[in-house]
Amino acid sequence: MKALVMISLFVPFSVLATDLAFQFKNPSFSGIGQSAHYLTIDEQERTRKKAILDEIESKADELLREQENTTLAKFLRNLSSRVFSRLSQEMAEILFSEEGGSGGVIDLEGNSIAFVNTGTEIVLTVSDIDGGITEIRIPVGSFGICSTDDCGI
């Protein structure tokens, strides 16, 4: 047996081996799949930033809703709605009444509402804060049935 071992030591064996080659697994270093790797990182960063911004916006909206739904805020909205309704009702009564005035101007939170009754029509001119002007012309008279001579037929 010893002889067999001694003989096997001197008999050449073919040895198979390869060179060791070091490769990085991270695409940032190896360059293999690098663009896909960068896109993945970019997407993760963007989605995380968007999630943070969405959460901040959601919290801000929640705080705003809480402020708008207090009893005081509800009361003030209801009161201002009734005041504006009453104001528009009185303005309409002045414009369309027989003994109403010939015109006037109302300043409403920086917006100007001017009205003039010319006798044949009522001209409402609304000027907003941004400089936009809207003019409404309302004919004064009867809206009933007219004869062919009156209507121009």
mmCIF file of C-alpha atoms in Angstrom:
data_model
loop_
_atom_site.group_PDB
_atom_site.id
_atom_site.type_symbol
_atom_site.label_atom_id
_atom_site.label_comp_id
_atom_site.label_asym_id
_atom_site.label_seq_id
_atom_site.Cartn_x
_atom_site.Cartn_y
_atom_site.Cartn_z
ATOM 1 C CA MET A 1 0.000 0.000 0.000
ATOM 2 C CA LYS A 2 2.877 2.278 0.791
ATOM 3 C CA ALA A 3 4.327 1.556 -2.541
ATOM 4 C CA LEU A 4 1.108 2.529 -4.263
ATOM 5 C CA VAL A 5 1.058 5.842 -2.511
ATOM 6 C CA MET A 6 4.690 6.462 -3.399
ATOM 7 C CA ILE A 7 4.116 5.690 -7.035
ATOM 8 C CA SER A 8 1.040 7.933 -7.188
ATOM 9 C CA LEU A 9 3.126 10.831 -5.951
ATOM 10 C CA PHE A 10 5.419 10.635 -8.913
ATOM 11 C CA VAL A 11 2.766 10.069 -11.562
ATOM 12 C CA PRO A 12 1.754 13.359 -13.087
ATOM 13 C CA PHE A 13 -1.862 14.383 -12.721
ATOM 14 C CA SER A 14 -3.431 16.969 -14.900
ATOM 15 C CA VAL A 15 -4.575 19.881 -12.810
ATOM 16 C CA LEU A 16 -7.323 22.187 -13.939
ATOM 17 C CA ALA A 17 -7.363 25.695 -12.496
ATOM 18 C CA THR A 18 -8.434 29.173 -13.530
ATOM 19 C CA ASP A 19 -7.170 32.592 -12.596
ATOM 20 C CA LEU A 20 -8.979 34.290 -9.752
ATOM 21 C CA ALA A 21 -10.708 37.389 -11.010
ATOM 22 C CA PHE A 22 -12.210 39.904 -8.614
ATOM 23 C CA GLN A 23 -15.474 41.537 -9.730
ATOM 24 C CA PHE A 24 -17.524 44.162 -7.939
ATOM 25 C CA LYS A 25 -21.150 43.281 -7.332
ATOM 26 C CA ASN A 26 -22.223 46.938 -7.124
ATOM 27 C CA PRO A 27 -23.000 48.327 -10.616
ATOM 28 C CA SER A 28 -21.585 51.697 -9.584
ATOM 29 C CA PHE A 29 -18.116 50.126 -9.547
ATOM 30 C CA SER A 30 -18.367 47.443 -12.196
ATOM 31 C CA GLY A 31 -20.327 49.419 -14.781
ATOM 32 C CA ILE A 32 -22.500 46.410 -15.594
ATOM 33 C CA GLY A 33 -26.154 47.510 -15.336
ATOM 34 C CA GLN A 34 -25.032 50.903 -14.100
ATOM 35 C CA SER A 35 -27.755 53.009 -15.750
ATOM 36 C CA ALA A 36 -30.546 50.768 -14.448
ATOM 37 C CA HIS A 37 -28.970 50.967 -11.003
ATOM 38 C CA TYR A 38 -28.894 54.761 -11.128
ATOM 39 C CA LEU A 39 -32.501 54.893 -12.335
ATOM 40 C CA THR A 40 -33.595 52.673 -9.462
ATOM 41 C CA ILE A 41 -31.847 54.881 -6.928
ATOM 42 C CA ASP A 42 -33.349 58.001 -8.503
ATOM 43 C CA GLU A 43 -36.850 56.513 -8.439
ATOM 44 C CA GLN A 44 -36.495 55.549 -4.780
ATOM 45 C CA GLU A 45 -35.345 59.059 -3.881
ATOM 46 C CA ARG A 46 -38.165 60.722 -5.826
ATOM 47 C CA THR A 47 -40.895 58.517 -4.375
ATOM 48 C CA ARG A 48 -39.601 59.084 -0.854
ATOM 49 C CA LYS A 49 -39.488 62.869 -1.316
ATOM 50 C CA LYS A 50 -42.989 62.813 -2.824
ATOM 51 C CA ALA A 51 -44.293 60.736 0.075
ATOM 52 C CA ILE A 52 -42.842 63.230 2.560
ATOM 53 C CA LEU A 53 -44.359 66.212 0.692
ATOM 54 C CA ASP A 54 -47.731 64.460 0.433
ATOM 55 C CA GLU A 55 -47.696 63.781 4.162
ATOM 56 C CA ILE A 56 -46.862 67.421 4.953
ATOM 57 C CA GLU A 57 -49.620 68.626 2.615
ATOM 58 C CA SER A 58 -52.093 66.208 4.154
ATOM 59 C CA LYS A 59 -51.296 67.456 7.670
ATOM 60 C CA ALA A 60 -51.653 71.093 6.537
ATOM 61 C CA ASP A 61 -55.031 70.339 4.921
ATOM 62 C CA GLU A 62 -56.174 68.572 8.069
ATOM 63 C CA LEU A 63 -55.216 71.563 10.226
ATOM 64 C CA LEU A 64 -57.020 73.924 7.857
ATOM 65 C CA ARG A 65 -60.173 71.781 7.947
ATOM 66 C CA GLU A 66 -60.048 71.745 11.740
ATOM 67 C CA GLN A 67 -59.791 75.549 11.820
ATOM 68 C CA GLU A 68 -62.662 75.969 9.341
ATOM 69 C CA ASN A 69 -64.956 73.627 11.264
ATOM 70 C CA THR A 70 -64.815 75.361 14.630
ATOM 71 C CA THR A 71 -68.085 76.693 15.996
ATOM 72 C CA LEU A 72 -66.852 80.280 15.686
ATOM 73 C CA ALA A 73 -65.828 79.826 12.043
ATOM 74 C CA LYS A 74 -69.222 78.283 11.200
ATOM 75 C CA PHE A 75 -71.004 81.155 12.944
ATOM 76 C CA LEU A 76 -68.966 83.802 11.102
ATOM 77 C CA ARG A 77 -69.603 82.139 7.722
ATOM 78 C CA ASN A 78 -73.332 81.984 8.405
ATOM 79 C CA LEU A 79 -73.444 85.590 9.615
ATOM 80 C CA SER A 80 -71.508 86.966 6.641
ATOM 81 C CA SER A 81 -73.716 84.969 4.266
ATOM 82 C CA ARG A 82 -76.839 86.499 5.805
ATOM 83 C CA VAL A 83 -75.361 90.014 5.774
ATOM 84 C CA PHE A 84 -74.386 89.735 2.098
ATOM 85 C CA SER A 85 -77.802 88.308 1.257
ATOM 86 C CA ARG A 86 -79.545 91.196 3.027
ATOM 87 C CA LEU A 87 -77.227 93.724 1.349
ATOM 88 C CA SER A 88 -77.958 92.357 -2.133
ATOM 89 C CA GLN A 89 -81.696 92.256 -1.372
ATOM 90 C CA GLU A 90 -81.720 95.922 -0.295
ATOM 91 C CA MET A 91 -79.648 96.926 -3.325
ATOM 92 C CA ALA A 92 -82.108 95.166 -5.651
ATOM 93 C CA GLU A 93 -85.064 96.893 -3.908
ATOM 94 C CA ILE A 94 -83.404 100.297 -4.336
ATOM 95 C CA LEU A 95 -82.685 99.653 -8.004
ATOM 96 C CA PHE A 96 -86.139 98.433 -8.960
ATOM 97 C CA SER A 97 -88.348 100.564 -6.723
ATOM 98 C CA GLU A 98 -90.268 103.554 -8.077
ATOM 99 C CA GLU A 99 -88.872 105.950 -5.464
ATOM 100 C CA GLY A 100 -85.388 104.379 -5.503
ATOM 101 C CA GLY A 101 -82.268 106.424 -5.967
ATOM 102 C CA SER A 102 -80.504 107.028 -9.246
ATOM 103 C CA GLY A 103 -77.325 105.199 -8.264
ATOM 104 C CA GLY A 104 -74.529 104.611 -5.839
ATOM 105 C CA VAL A 105 -71.308 102.787 -5.097
ATOM 106 C CA ILE A 106 -70.638 99.997 -2.630
ATOM 107 C CA ASP A 107 -67.123 99.029 -1.587
ATOM 108 C CA LEU A 108 -67.029 95.345 -0.654
ATOM 109 C CA GLU A 109 -63.668 94.065 0.618
ATOM 110 C CA GLY A 110 -61.712 96.032 -1.975
ATOM 111 C CA ASN A 111 -64.174 95.314 -4.784
ATOM 112 C CA SER A 112 -66.346 98.141 -6.059
ATOM 113 C CA ILE A 113 -69.974 97.762 -7.125
ATOM 114 C CA ALA A 114 -71.404 100.850 -8.842
ATOM 115 C CA PHE A 115 -75.035 101.064 -9.952
ATOM 116 C CA VAL A 116 -76.866 103.678 -11.974
ATOM 117 C CA ASN A 117 -80.568 103.821 -12.851
ATOM 118 C CA THR A 118 -80.895 105.828 -16.084
ATOM 119 C CA GLY A 119 -84.651 105.404 -16.283
ATOM 120 C CA THR A 120 -84.510 103.019 -19.225
ATOM 121 C CA GLU A 121 -81.929 100.644 -17.842
ATOM 122 C CA ILE A 122 -79.925 99.825 -14.736
ATOM 123 C CA VAL A 123 -76.179 99.610 -15.229
ATOM 124 C CA LEU A 124 -74.186 97.575 -12.686
ATOM 125 C CA THR A 125 -70.402 97.900 -12.893
ATOM 126 C CA VAL A 126 -68.358 95.487 -10.772
ATOM 127 C CA SER A 127 -64.634 96.227 -10.427
ATOM 128 C CA ASP A 128 -62.592 93.558 -8.661
ATOM 129 C CA ILE A 129 -59.284 93.938 -6.816
ATOM 130 C CA ASP A 130 -57.280 92.608 -9.774
ATOM 131 C CA GLY A 131 -58.600 95.340 -12.079
ATOM 132 C CA GLY A 132 -61.212 93.245 -13.889
ATOM 133 C CA ILE A 133 -64.423 95.061 -14.754
ATOM 134 C CA THR A 134 -67.807 93.468 -15.400
ATOM 135 C CA GLU A 135 -70.731 95.515 -16.616
ATOM 136 C CA ILE A 136 -74.329 94.308 -16.445
ATOM 137 C CA ARG A 137 -77.166 96.213 -18.165
ATOM 138 C CA ILE A 138 -80.724 95.493 -17.042
ATOM 139 C CA PRO A 139 -83.598 97.059 -19.020
ATOM 140 C CA VAL A 140 -86.205 98.777 -16.866
ATOM 141 C CA GLY A 141 -89.834 98.435 -17.875
ATOM 142 C CA SER A 142 -92.396 95.760 -18.293
ATOM 143 C CA PHE A 143 -91.441 92.305 -19.362
ATOM 144 C CA GLY A 144 -95.027 91.523 -20.233
ATOM 145 C CA ILE A 145 -96.737 91.069 -23.580
ATOM 146 C CA CYS A 146 -96.219 93.902 -26.007
ATOM 147 C CA SER A 147 -98.021 94.861 -29.132
ATOM 148 C CA THR A 148 -96.400 94.624 -32.536
ATOM 149 C CA ASP A 149 -95.803 98.381 -32.543
ATOM 150 C CA ASP A 150 -94.065 98.388 -29.149
ATOM 151 C CA CYS A 151 -91.822 95.404 -29.811
ATOM 152 C CA GLY A 152 -90.742 96.482 -33.266
ATOM 153 C CA ILE A 153 -92.352 93.543 -35.018
#
